[in-house]
Amino acid sequence: MRVTMATSPGHVGRDNEDFVGAVPASVVLLDGAGIPGAEQLCRHGVAWYAHSLGAAVLGRLSRGPGVDLVGALAESIDEVTGRHRGTCDVADPSSPQATVAMVRVTDGRLDHLVLGDSYVVLAGVRPVVLADPRELDVRAAVIAEHDDLAARIDAFRARRNRPGGYWIAKDDPAAAAEAVTGSVPLASLDDVAVLSNGVRRLVDPYGVLGWAGLMERLRAGGPDDVLSRLRAVEPHPDGAPDDATVAYCALRSATPPA
């Protein structure tokens, strides 16, 4: 597996709260989240949390193919939470958190994990998008149930990391067991993309590319070209710029994108 990666901050002068990294046979991507101005809850911040958690997961996956993806994520959440439990209010709903997507090649298969609204795209005969729809489903339900913004925020937070709600990497290692996971034979795949929600906007809601077109662009120009296309269409009526990160995994070709 040959991996190329690129990331782009959504705003000049702000920390990039996405993380992406790779070790032999594995890729990990996190999209950090939190409430702006919540430094009184965590003095470290969202970028620190996402980068610390991503590095911890990669460290565990580097030990070899016998490491369980869910277990690696759970242990890493516990480790990073322990680093700042004594100085920060890690249990507050607005403290730093992150969505997670990862893939690993082992024993003729590709294992995958998605928690929250990051994405894995498997490309064979046609693209298959692996996603965790619960956060978007909860958001839509909350909007339908409440007219007041403050009430929406409170209702959304109340459903985080709860049965019947949605799950995200935060302070509770048990969230890892709620991730969407699976395996597919490598023989059925040509390439794979792992991407943050910022990149997904090219497909939805912007409609600039379809999933097949996104994969074609990654093959032809690589991750930097995809991010350049994204920034060329922003700001967009359907959303302000966001941190955006993509990793492209070529499984069959030994030649990287130009």
PDB file of C-alpha atoms in Angstrom:
ATOM      1  CA  MET A   1       0.000   0.000   0.000  1.00  0.00           C
ATOM      2  CA  ARG A   2       1.396   3.369  -1.065  1.00  0.00           C
ATOM      3  CA  VAL A   3      -0.013   6.297   0.940  1.00  0.00           C
ATOM      4  CA  THR A   4      -0.029   9.995   0.030  1.00  0.00           C
ATOM      5  CA  MET A   5      -1.570  12.560   2.360  1.00  0.00           C
ATOM      6  CA  ALA A   6      -2.393  16.250   2.526  1.00  0.00           C
ATOM      7  CA  THR A   7      -4.115  18.560   4.993  1.00  0.00           C
ATOM      8  CA  SER A   8      -5.260  22.165   4.821  1.00  0.00           C
ATOM      9  CA  PRO A   9      -6.383  24.432   7.673  1.00  0.00           C
ATOM     10  CA  GLY A  10      -9.724  26.112   7.171  1.00  0.00           C
ATOM     11  CA  HIS A  11      -8.575  29.490   8.478  1.00  0.00           C
ATOM     12  CA  VAL A  12      -5.241  31.268   8.335  1.00  0.00           C
ATOM     13  CA  GLY A  13      -3.840  31.834  11.805  1.00  0.00           C
ATOM     14  CA  ARG A  14      -5.850  29.051  13.460  1.00  0.00           C
ATOM     15  CA  ASP A  15      -4.595  25.628  14.450  1.00  0.00           C
ATOM     16  CA  ASN A  16      -5.446  22.796  12.080  1.00  0.00           C
ATOM     17  CA  GLU A  17      -7.601  20.489  14.213  1.00  0.00           C
ATOM     18  CA  ASP A  18      -7.340  17.574  11.761  1.00  0.00           C
ATOM     19  CA  PHE A  19      -4.718  14.848  12.103  1.00  0.00           C
ATOM     20  CA  VAL A  20      -3.509  12.279   9.595  1.00  0.00           C
ATOM     21  CA  GLY A  21      -0.660   9.823   9.799  1.00  0.00           C
ATOM     22  CA  ALA A  22       0.493   6.453   8.539  1.00  0.00           C
ATOM     23  CA  VAL A  23       2.665   3.552   9.619  1.00  0.00           C
ATOM     24  CA  PRO A  24       3.359   0.494   7.491  1.00  0.00           C
ATOM     25  CA  ALA A  25      -0.023  -0.932   6.416  1.00  0.00           C
ATOM     26  CA  SER A  26      -2.162   1.518   8.475  1.00  0.00           C
ATOM     27  CA  VAL A  27      -3.629   5.014   8.119  1.00  0.00           C
ATOM     28  CA  VAL A  28      -5.304   7.044  10.876  1.00  0.00           C
ATOM     29  CA  LEU A  29      -7.265  10.277  10.399  1.00  0.00           C
ATOM     30  CA  LEU A  30      -8.966  12.387  13.074  1.00  0.00           C
ATOM     31  CA  ASP A  31     -11.146  15.469  12.757  1.00  0.00           C
ATOM     32  CA  GLY A  32     -10.990  17.432  16.002  1.00  0.00           C
ATOM     33  CA  ALA A  33     -14.087  19.105  17.399  1.00  0.00           C
ATOM     34  CA  GLY A  34     -14.958  21.352  20.296  1.00  0.00           C
ATOM     35  CA  ILE A  35     -16.583  24.624  21.178  1.00  0.00           C
ATOM     36  CA  PRO A  36     -14.584  27.760  20.231  1.00  0.00           C
ATOM     37  CA  GLY A  37     -13.508  29.742  23.248  1.00  0.00           C
ATOM     38  CA  ALA A  38     -13.703  26.790  25.625  1.00  0.00           C
ATOM     39  CA  GLU A  39     -10.115  27.148  26.829  1.00  0.00           C
ATOM     40  CA  GLN A  40     -11.409  27.329  30.384  1.00  0.00           C
ATOM     41  CA  LEU A  41     -12.454  23.678  30.014  1.00  0.00           C
ATOM     42  CA  CYS A  42      -9.206  22.417  28.488  1.00  0.00           C
ATOM     43  CA  ARG A  43      -6.046  24.481  28.394  1.00  0.00           C
ATOM     44  CA  HIS A  44      -4.588  22.213  25.704  1.00  0.00           C
ATOM     45  CA  GLY A  45      -7.229  22.686  23.017  1.00  0.00           C
ATOM     46  CA  VAL A  46      -8.797  20.648  20.245  1.00  0.00           C
ATOM     47  CA  ALA A  47      -5.729  20.426  18.008  1.00  0.00           C
ATOM     48  CA  TRP A  48      -3.660  19.034  20.893  1.00  0.00           C
ATOM     49  CA  TYR A  49      -6.327  16.428  21.604  1.00  0.00           C
ATOM     50  CA  ALA A  50      -6.697  15.282  17.987  1.00  0.00           C
ATOM     51  CA  HIS A  51      -2.949  15.128  17.381  1.00  0.00           C
ATOM     52  CA  SER A  52      -2.241  13.388  20.683  1.00  0.00           C
ATOM     53  CA  LEU A  53      -4.953  10.803  20.117  1.00  0.00           C
ATOM     54  CA  GLY A  54      -3.922  10.188  16.513  1.00  0.00           C
ATOM     55  CA  ALA A  55      -0.291   9.673  17.494  1.00  0.00           C
ATOM     56  CA  ALA A  56      -1.288   7.287  20.281  1.00  0.00           C
ATOM     57  CA  VAL A  57      -3.404   5.188  17.900  1.00  0.00           C
ATOM     58  CA  LEU A  58      -0.630   5.089  15.298  1.00  0.00           C
ATOM     59  CA  GLY A  59       1.850   3.985  17.929  1.00  0.00           C
ATOM     60  CA  ARG A  60      -0.305   1.026  18.819  1.00  0.00           C
ATOM     61  CA  LEU A  61      -0.974   0.054  15.198  1.00  0.00           C
ATOM     62  CA  SER A  62       2.765   0.144  14.480  1.00  0.00           C
ATOM     63  CA  ARG A  63       3.201  -2.890  16.732  1.00  0.00           C
ATOM     64  CA  GLY A  64       1.873  -5.178  14.003  1.00  0.00           C
ATOM     65  CA  PRO A  65      -1.231  -6.740  12.468  1.00  0.00           C
ATOM     66  CA  GLY A  66      -2.345  -8.444  15.663  1.00  0.00           C
ATOM     67  CA  VAL A  67      -3.512  -5.156  17.202  1.00  0.00           C
ATOM     68  CA  ASP A  68      -7.296  -4.780  17.252  1.00  0.00           C
ATOM     69  CA  LEU A  69      -8.525  -1.481  15.773  1.00  0.00           C
ATOM     70  CA  VAL A  70     -11.217  -0.967  18.398  1.00  0.00           C
ATOM     71  CA  GLY A  71      -8.831  -1.886  21.179  1.00  0.00           C
ATOM     72  CA  ALA A  72      -6.151   0.461  19.862  1.00  0.00           C
ATOM     73  CA  LEU A  73      -8.639   3.335  19.819  1.00  0.00           C
ATOM     74  CA  ALA A  74     -10.055   2.561  23.268  1.00  0.00           C
ATOM     75  CA  GLU A  75      -6.613   2.331  24.874  1.00  0.00           C
ATOM     76  CA  SER A  76      -5.540   5.549  23.173  1.00  0.00           C
ATOM     77  CA  ILE A  77      -8.627   7.456  24.361  1.00  0.00           C
ATOM     78  CA  ASP A  78      -7.910   6.278  27.890  1.00  0.00           C
ATOM     79  CA  GLU A  79      -4.233   7.251  27.625  1.00  0.00           C
ATOM     80  CA  VAL A  80      -4.844  10.760  26.278  1.00  0.00           C
ATOM     81  CA  THR A  81      -7.687  11.432  28.715  1.00  0.00           C
ATOM     82  CA  GLY A  82      -5.360  10.465  31.545  1.00  0.00           C
ATOM     83  CA  ARG A  83      -2.801  13.018  30.381  1.00  0.00           C
ATOM     84  CA  HIS A  84      -5.103  15.969  31.062  1.00  0.00           C
ATOM     85  CA  ARG A  85      -7.747  14.707  33.443  1.00  0.00           C
ATOM     86  CA  GLY A  86      -5.979  16.453  36.328  1.00  0.00           C
ATOM     87  CA  THR A  87      -5.830  19.863  34.642  1.00  0.00           C
ATOM     88  CA  CYS A  88      -8.926  19.991  32.432  1.00  0.00           C
ATOM     89  CA  ASP A  89     -12.664  19.328  32.639  1.00  0.00           C
ATOM     90  CA  VAL A  90     -12.545  16.325  30.326  1.00  0.00           C
ATOM     91  CA  ALA A  91     -16.143  15.276  31.085  1.00  0.00           C
ATOM     92  CA  ASP A  92     -17.749  18.563  30.028  1.00  0.00           C
ATOM     93  CA  PRO A  93     -19.726  18.068  26.772  1.00  0.00           C
ATOM     94  CA  SER A  94     -17.779  20.912  25.140  1.00  0.00           C
ATOM     95  CA  SER A  95     -14.286  19.665  25.962  1.00  0.00           C
ATOM     96  CA  PRO A  96     -12.074  18.460  23.059  1.00  0.00           C
ATOM     97  CA  GLN A  97     -13.186  15.458  21.046  1.00  0.00           C
ATOM     98  CA  ALA A  98     -12.616  13.993  17.574  1.00  0.00           C
ATOM     99  CA  THR A  99     -14.101  11.838  14.877  1.00  0.00           C
ATOM    100  CA  VAL A 100     -11.930   8.935  13.722  1.00  0.00           C
ATOM    101  CA  ALA A 101     -11.361   6.958  10.526  1.00  0.00           C
ATOM    102  CA  MET A 102      -8.705   4.311  10.021  1.00  0.00           C
ATOM    103  CA  VAL A 103      -7.756   1.514   7.654  1.00  0.00           C
ATOM    104  CA  ARG A 104      -5.254  -1.314   7.902  1.00  0.00           C
ATOM    105  CA  VAL A 105      -4.020  -3.881   5.382  1.00  0.00           C
ATOM    106  CA  THR A 106      -3.382  -7.346   6.819  1.00  0.00           C
ATOM    107  CA  ASP A 107      -3.676 -10.995   5.744  1.00  0.00           C
ATOM    108  CA  GLY A 108      -5.218 -10.256   2.361  1.00  0.00           C
ATOM    109  CA  ARG A 109      -7.917  -7.921   3.685  1.00  0.00           C
ATOM    110  CA  LEU A 110      -8.493  -4.291   4.521  1.00  0.00           C
ATOM    111  CA  ASP A 111      -9.865  -3.608   8.004  1.00  0.00           C
ATOM    112  CA  HIS A 112     -11.657  -0.309   8.552  1.00  0.00           C
ATOM    113  CA  LEU A 113     -13.113   1.732  11.413  1.00  0.00           C
ATOM    114  CA  VAL A 114     -15.206   4.911  11.369  1.00  0.00           C
ATOM    115  CA  LEU A 115     -16.435   6.833  14.424  1.00  0.00           C
ATOM    116  CA  GLY A 116     -18.302  10.082  13.787  1.00  0.00           C
ATOM    117  CA  ASP A 117     -18.388  12.014  10.520  1.00  0.00           C
ATOM    118  CA  SER A 118     -15.072  11.100   8.946  1.00  0.00           C
ATOM    119  CA  TYR A 119     -15.115   8.790   5.937  1.00  0.00           C
ATOM    120  CA  VAL A 120     -13.489   5.806   4.235  1.00  0.00           C
ATOM    121  CA  VAL A 121     -14.060   5.333   0.506  1.00  0.00           C
ATOM    122  CA  LEU A 122     -13.394   1.875  -0.929  1.00  0.00           C
ATOM    123  CA  ALA A 123     -12.893   1.901  -4.701  1.00  0.00           C
ATOM    124  CA  GLY A 124     -13.230  -1.283  -6.720  1.00  0.00           C
ATOM    125  CA  VAL A 125     -15.844  -1.721  -9.418  1.00  0.00           C
ATOM    126  CA  ARG A 126     -17.583   1.326  -7.901  1.00  0.00           C
ATOM    127  CA  PRO A 127     -16.908   3.486  -4.839  1.00  0.00           C
ATOM    128  CA  VAL A 128     -18.383   2.341  -1.522  1.00  0.00           C
ATOM    129  CA  VAL A 129     -18.554   5.046   1.146  1.00  0.00           C
ATOM    130  CA  LEU A 130     -18.176   3.862   4.726  1.00  0.00           C
ATOM    131  CA  ALA A 131     -19.655   6.312   7.191  1.00  0.00           C
ATOM    132  CA  ASP A 132     -21.155   6.613  10.646  1.00  0.00           C
ATOM    133  CA  PRO A 133     -24.473   8.427  10.058  1.00  0.00           C
ATOM    134  CA  ARG A 134     -25.532   8.776  13.687  1.00  0.00           C
ATOM    135  CA  GLU A 135     -24.182  12.276  14.319  1.00  0.00           C
ATOM    136  CA  LEU A 136     -25.916  13.667  11.229  1.00  0.00           C
ATOM    137  CA  ASP A 137     -29.115  11.796  12.113  1.00  0.00           C
ATOM    138  CA  VAL A 138     -29.118  13.222  15.643  1.00  0.00           C
ATOM    139  CA  ARG A 139     -28.379  16.714  14.351  1.00  0.00           C
ATOM    140  CA  ALA A 140     -31.321  16.534  11.936  1.00  0.00           C
ATOM    141  CA  ALA A 141     -33.639  15.237  14.674  1.00  0.00           C
ATOM    142  CA  VAL A 142     -32.597  17.989  17.084  1.00  0.00           C
ATOM    143  CA  ILE A 143     -33.195  20.677  14.463  1.00  0.00           C
ATOM    144  CA  ALA A 144     -36.648  19.253  13.776  1.00  0.00           C
ATOM    145  CA  GLU A 145     -37.512  19.100  17.482  1.00  0.00           C
ATOM    146  CA  HIS A 146     -36.293  22.531  18.628  1.00  0.00           C
ATOM    147  CA  ASP A 147     -36.583  26.024  17.178  1.00  0.00           C
ATOM    148  CA  ASP A 148     -34.356  27.752  19.720  1.00  0.00           C
ATOM    149  CA  LEU A 149     -30.609  27.555  19.062  1.00  0.00           C
ATOM    150  CA  ALA A 150     -29.677  27.161  22.722  1.00  0.00           C
ATOM    151  CA  ALA A 151     -32.189  24.334  23.111  1.00  0.00           C
ATOM    152  CA  ARG A 152     -30.767  22.631  20.024  1.00  0.00           C
ATOM    153  CA  ILE A 153     -27.240  22.828  21.400  1.00  0.00           C
ATOM    154  CA  ASP A 154     -28.278  21.403  24.774  1.00  0.00           C
ATOM    155  CA  ALA A 155     -30.264  18.574  23.160  1.00  0.00           C
ATOM    156  CA  PHE A 156     -27.418  17.701  20.811  1.00  0.00           C
ATOM    157  CA  ARG A 157     -24.861  17.563  23.625  1.00  0.00           C
ATOM    158  CA  ALA A 158     -27.205  15.422  25.719  1.00  0.00           C
ATOM    159  CA  ARG A 159     -27.171  12.703  23.039  1.00  0.00           C
ATOM    160  CA  ARG A 160     -23.403  12.553  22.668  1.00  0.00           C
ATOM    161  CA  ASN A 161     -21.862   9.193  23.643  1.00  0.00           C
ATOM    162  CA  ARG A 162     -25.240   7.869  24.764  1.00  0.00           C
ATOM    163  CA  PRO A 163     -27.285   4.867  23.554  1.00  0.00           C
ATOM    164  CA  GLY A 164     -29.697   6.096  20.930  1.00  0.00           C
ATOM    165  CA  GLY A 165     -27.494   9.111  20.217  1.00  0.00           C
ATOM    166  CA  TYR A 166     -24.146   9.347  18.502  1.00  0.00           C
ATOM    167  CA  TRP A 167     -20.571   8.473  19.471  1.00  0.00           C
ATOM    168  CA  ILE A 168     -17.261  10.290  19.206  1.00  0.00           C
ATOM    169  CA  ALA A 169     -13.752   9.950  20.651  1.00  0.00           C
ATOM    170  CA  LYS A 170     -13.626  12.045  23.810  1.00  0.00           C
ATOM    171  CA  ASP A 171     -13.000  10.985  27.424  1.00  0.00           C
ATOM    172  CA  ASP A 172     -14.788   7.600  27.489  1.00  0.00           C
ATOM    173  CA  PRO A 173     -12.862   4.618  26.022  1.00  0.00           C
ATOM    174  CA  ALA A 174     -16.167   2.728  25.672  1.00  0.00           C
ATOM    175  CA  ALA A 175     -17.014   4.941  22.688  1.00  0.00           C
ATOM    176  CA  ALA A 176     -14.512   2.954  20.603  1.00  0.00           C
ATOM    177  CA  ALA A 177     -16.706  -0.137  20.788  1.00  0.00           C
ATOM    178  CA  GLU A 178     -19.497   1.845  19.095  1.00  0.00           C
ATOM    179  CA  ALA A 179     -17.454   2.505  15.947  1.00  0.00           C
ATOM    180  CA  VAL A 180     -18.575   1.214  12.559  1.00  0.00           C
ATOM    181  CA  THR A 181     -16.084  -1.519  11.646  1.00  0.00           C
ATOM    182  CA  GLY A 182     -15.564  -4.224   9.051  1.00  0.00           C
ATOM    183  CA  SER A 183     -13.193  -5.956   6.641  1.00  0.00           C
ATOM    184  CA  VAL A 184     -13.140  -6.450   2.878  1.00  0.00           C
ATOM    185  CA  PRO A 185     -10.891  -8.623   0.672  1.00  0.00           C
ATOM    186  CA  LEU A 186      -7.992  -6.685  -0.823  1.00  0.00           C
ATOM    187  CA  ALA A 187      -8.626  -8.444  -4.139  1.00  0.00           C
ATOM    188  CA  SER A 188     -11.894  -6.493  -4.466  1.00  0.00           C
ATOM    189  CA  LEU A 189     -10.201  -3.093  -4.179  1.00  0.00           C
ATOM    190  CA  ASP A 190      -8.061  -0.862  -6.383  1.00  0.00           C
ATOM    191  CA  ASP A 191      -7.560   2.005  -3.942  1.00  0.00           C
ATOM    192  CA  VAL A 192      -8.920   3.601  -0.783  1.00  0.00           C
ATOM    193  CA  ALA A 193      -9.385   7.141   0.486  1.00  0.00           C
ATOM    194  CA  VAL A 194      -9.670   8.284   4.094  1.00  0.00           C
ATOM    195  CA  LEU A 195     -10.999  11.803   4.525  1.00  0.00           C
ATOM    196  CA  SER A 196     -12.340  14.330   6.972  1.00  0.00           C
ATOM    197  CA  ASN A 197     -15.715  15.994   6.778  1.00  0.00           C
ATOM    198  CA  GLY A 198     -14.124  19.068   5.227  1.00  0.00           C
ATOM    199  CA  VAL A 199     -13.228  17.098   2.076  1.00  0.00           C
ATOM    200  CA  ARG A 200     -16.639  15.395   1.911  1.00  0.00           C
ATOM    201  CA  ARG A 201     -18.129  18.836   1.245  1.00  0.00           C
ATOM    202  CA  LEU A 202     -16.891  18.590  -2.361  1.00  0.00           C
ATOM    203  CA  VAL A 203     -19.481  15.832  -2.787  1.00  0.00           C
ATOM    204  CA  ASP A 204     -22.130  16.927  -0.291  1.00  0.00           C
ATOM    205  CA  PRO A 205     -23.348  19.636   0.006  1.00  0.00           C
ATOM    206  CA  TYR A 206     -21.283  21.425  -2.674  1.00  0.00           C
ATOM    207  CA  GLY A 207     -21.948  18.861  -5.428  1.00  0.00           C
ATOM    208  CA  VAL A 208     -18.688  19.720  -7.213  1.00  0.00           C
ATOM    209  CA  LEU A 209     -17.678  16.051  -7.517  1.00  0.00           C
ATOM    210  CA  GLY A 210     -19.346  12.689  -7.069  1.00  0.00           C
ATOM    211  CA  TRP A 211     -17.591   9.966  -5.103  1.00  0.00           C
ATOM    212  CA  ALA A 212     -16.325   8.363  -8.326  1.00  0.00           C
ATOM    213  CA  GLY A 213     -15.063  11.750  -9.508  1.00  0.00           C
ATOM    214  CA  LEU A 214     -13.309  12.346  -6.192  1.00  0.00           C
ATOM    215  CA  MET A 215     -11.464   9.039  -6.495  1.00  0.00           C
ATOM    216  CA  GLU A 216     -10.541   9.784 -10.103  1.00  0.00           C
ATOM    217  CA  ARG A 217      -9.124  13.140  -9.062  1.00  0.00           C
ATOM    218  CA  LEU A 218      -7.097  11.497  -6.293  1.00  0.00           C
ATOM    219  CA  ARG A 219      -5.654   9.004  -8.785  1.00  0.00           C
ATOM    220  CA  ALA A 220      -4.753  11.691 -11.288  1.00  0.00           C
ATOM    221  CA  GLY A 221      -3.513  14.503  -9.080  1.00  0.00           C
ATOM    222  CA  GLY A 222      -3.253  13.203  -5.540  1.00  0.00           C
ATOM    223  CA  PRO A 223      -4.530  14.705  -2.282  1.00  0.00           C
ATOM    224  CA  ASP A 224      -3.048  18.186  -2.877  1.00  0.00           C
ATOM    225  CA  ASP A 225      -5.051  18.523  -6.084  1.00  0.00           C
ATOM    226  CA  VAL A 226      -8.283  17.572  -4.295  1.00  0.00           C
ATOM    227  CA  LEU A 227      -7.673  20.138  -1.566  1.00  0.00           C
ATOM    228  CA  SER A 228      -6.872  22.797  -4.148  1.00  0.00           C
ATOM    229  CA  ARG A 229     -10.206  22.087  -5.833  1.00  0.00           C
ATOM    230  CA  LEU A 230     -11.978  22.379  -2.494  1.00  0.00           C
ATOM    231  CA  ARG A 231     -10.410  25.730  -1.656  1.00  0.00           C
ATOM    232  CA  ALA A 232     -11.190  27.020  -5.143  1.00  0.00           C
ATOM    233  CA  VAL A 233     -14.924  26.723  -4.490  1.00  0.00           C
ATOM    234  CA  GLU A 234     -14.873  28.226  -0.981  1.00  0.00           C
ATOM    235  CA  PRO A 235     -16.376  30.239   0.545  1.00  0.00           C
ATOM    236  CA  HIS A 236     -19.543  28.456  -0.584  1.00  0.00           C
ATOM    237  CA  PRO A 237     -23.196  29.320   0.156  1.00  0.00           C
ATOM    238  CA  ASP A 238     -23.582  25.946   1.892  1.00  0.00           C
ATOM    239  CA  GLY A 239     -20.726  26.358   4.353  1.00  0.00           C
ATOM    240  CA  ALA A 240     -17.685  28.285   5.505  1.00  0.00           C
ATOM    241  CA  PRO A 241     -14.167  26.846   5.043  1.00  0.00           C
ATOM    242  CA  ASP A 242     -13.234  23.991   7.358  1.00  0.00           C
ATOM    243  CA  ASP A 243     -10.055  22.061   8.057  1.00  0.00           C
ATOM    244  CA  ALA A 244      -9.736  19.440   5.332  1.00  0.00           C
ATOM    245  CA  THR A 245      -7.596  16.315   5.221  1.00  0.00           C
ATOM    246  CA  VAL A 246      -7.320  13.317   2.895  1.00  0.00           C
ATOM    247  CA  ALA A 247      -5.128  10.226   2.664  1.00  0.00           C
ATOM    248  CA  TYR A 248      -5.041   8.271  -0.595  1.00  0.00           C
ATOM    249  CA  CYS A 249      -4.014   4.608  -0.475  1.00  0.00           C
ATOM    250  CA  ALA A 250      -2.995   3.013  -3.791  1.00  0.00           C
ATOM    251  CA  LEU A 251      -3.303  -0.740  -3.413  1.00  0.00           C
ATOM    252  CA  ARG A 252      -2.394  -1.912  -6.909  1.00  0.00           C
ATOM    253  CA  SER A 253      -0.217   0.727  -8.565  1.00  0.00           C
ATOM    254  CA  ALA A 254       3.394   1.216  -7.538  1.00  0.00           C
ATOM    255  CA  THR A 255       3.357   4.683  -9.119  1.00  0.00           C
ATOM    256  CA  PRO A 256       2.182   7.528  -6.868  1.00  0.00           C
ATOM    257  CA  PRO A 257      -0.062  10.283  -8.224  1.00  0.00           C
ATOM    258  CA  ALA A 258       1.747  13.141  -9.979  1.00  0.00           C
TER     259      ALA A 258
END
